[in-house]
């Protein structure tokens, strides 16, 4: 499991094609910063995944945010758009529902070492539902987290290219 942020105004330029030898190649990007939407995913080694979980940067969640989302996607809203303890608790409920985790069907959940992943309420929920949580050591998740390279990298490139189109 991992989360990442998507800006509503991508500013990272995608590949720009030009004639060989061109001295000036232009590309338009926005100076607007945009807002950050957090997306959390959980995948397994058998190519399975749960539906995405979003955190929108607004005070009130609106159904229009999920209008064209993946079936089963779930979202919450907070002022910052960042995943925090309350939002991670909601994610854990979402994860348990989609993974069908139980004491009879235990699940291993690998995640990074953020403090909000380790509240008593979340750990109790995990134990009650057969979820064993294993966190990566501090400052190592960039090396050990497979979602950053295999899922989020290509997704962000596609998102930026669609935005530029």
XYZ file of C-alpha atoms in Angstrom:
165
model
C 0.000 0.000 0.000
C 1.187 3.479 -0.755
C -0.246 6.919 -1.336
C 0.798 9.666 -3.704
C -0.344 13.161 -4.572
C -1.628 14.441 -7.888
C -1.729 18.156 -8.548
C -4.872 19.452 -10.225
C -2.530 21.539 -12.400
C 0.398 19.365 -13.529
C 3.450 21.504 -14.228
C 5.976 18.817 -15.128
C 6.544 18.892 -18.872
C 6.143 15.693 -20.826
C 8.287 14.906 -23.832
C 8.304 17.602 -26.473
C 9.091 16.683 -30.085
C 10.859 19.096 -32.420
C 12.916 19.109 -35.577
C 16.504 17.954 -35.179
C 18.829 20.897 -34.651
C 16.107 23.272 -33.415
C 17.578 25.896 -31.112
C 14.314 26.911 -29.455
C 11.636 24.491 -28.445
C 8.596 25.873 -26.673
C 6.304 24.260 -24.192
C 3.506 25.893 -22.261
C 3.105 25.157 -18.584
C 0.898 26.778 -16.032
C 2.224 28.941 -13.230
C -0.839 28.076 -11.196
C -0.001 25.724 -8.355
C -3.302 23.885 -8.166
C -4.482 21.691 -5.320
C -3.208 18.285 -4.268
C -5.419 15.189 -4.466
C -4.041 12.141 -2.667
C -4.622 8.669 -4.079
C -3.926 5.487 -2.102
C -3.707 2.044 -3.685
C -3.005 -1.458 -2.511
C -1.888 -4.148 -4.945
C -0.768 -7.737 -4.609
C 1.784 -9.940 -6.358
C -0.962 -11.698 -8.350
C -1.731 -8.425 -10.213
C -4.783 -7.761 -8.099
C -5.640 -4.415 -6.576
C -8.318 -2.722 -4.569
C -10.235 0.231 -5.924
C -8.507 3.596 -5.423
C -9.009 5.673 -2.309
C -8.890 9.472 -2.755
C -8.450 12.392 -0.361
C -9.740 15.647 -1.870
C -8.612 19.090 -0.633
C -11.981 20.509 0.291
C -14.110 20.755 3.404
C -17.138 18.938 1.991
C -17.090 15.797 -0.135
C -19.203 16.029 -3.288
C -20.423 13.079 -5.355
C -19.263 14.762 -8.577
C -15.643 14.061 -7.531
C -16.180 10.346 -8.173
C -18.408 10.690 -11.222
C -16.013 8.979 -13.664
C -13.897 7.104 -11.119
C -13.190 3.396 -11.057
C -16.068 1.273 -9.799
C -15.769 0.881 -6.045
C -13.523 3.918 -5.599
C -13.929 5.657 -2.265
C -13.110 9.232 -1.307
C -13.016 11.535 1.675
C -12.313 15.244 1.959
C -10.181 17.316 4.279
C -8.775 20.819 4.032
C -5.279 19.815 2.906
C -5.829 16.841 0.607
C -3.154 14.906 2.531
C -3.728 11.505 4.083
C -3.880 11.784 7.870
C -4.945 9.487 10.712
C -8.722 9.850 10.182
C -8.391 9.324 6.419
C -6.120 6.306 6.914
C -8.711 4.783 9.241
C -11.257 5.123 6.426
C -8.719 3.610 4.013
C -8.257 0.609 6.328
C -12.028 -0.002 6.328
C -11.964 0.268 2.523
C -8.971 -2.116 2.347
C -10.576 -4.695 4.635
C -13.830 -4.620 2.652
C -12.107 -5.092 -0.731
C -9.441 -7.588 0.370
C -12.000 -9.681 2.281
C -9.504 -9.865 5.140
C -10.582 -11.857 8.164
C -9.052 -14.115 10.798
C -9.832 -17.056 8.495
C -8.387 -15.194 5.473
C -5.376 -13.257 6.849
C -3.733 -10.539 4.759
C -0.260 -8.976 4.931
C -0.237 -5.212 4.365
C 3.149 -3.651 3.531
C 3.274 0.106 4.028
C 5.623 2.987 4.698
C 6.452 4.172 8.180
C 4.213 7.247 8.564
C 3.108 7.987 12.112
C -0.571 8.151 11.132
C -0.466 4.459 10.109
C 0.140 3.409 13.706
C -2.721 4.558 15.904
C -4.221 2.191 18.487
C -7.595 2.275 16.724
C -6.050 1.298 13.373
C -3.894 -1.454 14.881
C -6.893 -2.880 16.778
C -8.948 -2.847 13.576
C -6.160 -4.664 11.735
C -5.848 -7.359 14.424
C -9.632 -7.904 14.594
C -9.796 -8.368 10.814
C -6.728 -10.560 10.270
C -4.534 -7.853 8.734
C -0.849 -8.056 9.617
C 0.777 -4.669 9.047
C 4.487 -4.606 8.202
C 6.097 -1.208 7.712
C 9.303 -0.450 5.844
C 12.236 0.926 7.870
C 12.629 4.717 8.056
C 14.090 6.358 4.930
C 13.954 3.105 2.924
C 10.488 3.135 1.392
C 11.781 4.874 -1.773
C 13.924 1.760 -2.406
C 11.473 -0.863 -1.187
C 8.124 0.574 -2.284
C 7.216 -1.073 -5.621
C 4.208 1.165 -6.300
C 6.323 4.295 -6.775
C 8.099 2.912 -9.851
C 5.651 0.391 -11.297
C 2.318 2.176 -10.832
C 2.604 5.814 -9.780
C 5.423 6.794 -12.165
C 3.616 5.697 -15.357
C 0.273 6.960 -14.017
C 1.672 10.446 -13.368
C 3.269 10.558 -16.833
C -0.048 9.566 -18.433
C -1.927 12.105 -16.300
C 0.464 14.900 -17.332
C 0.279 13.965 -21.036
C -3.537 13.882 -20.950
C -3.579 17.227 -19.186
C -1.269 18.738 -21.825
C -3.459 17.329 -24.602
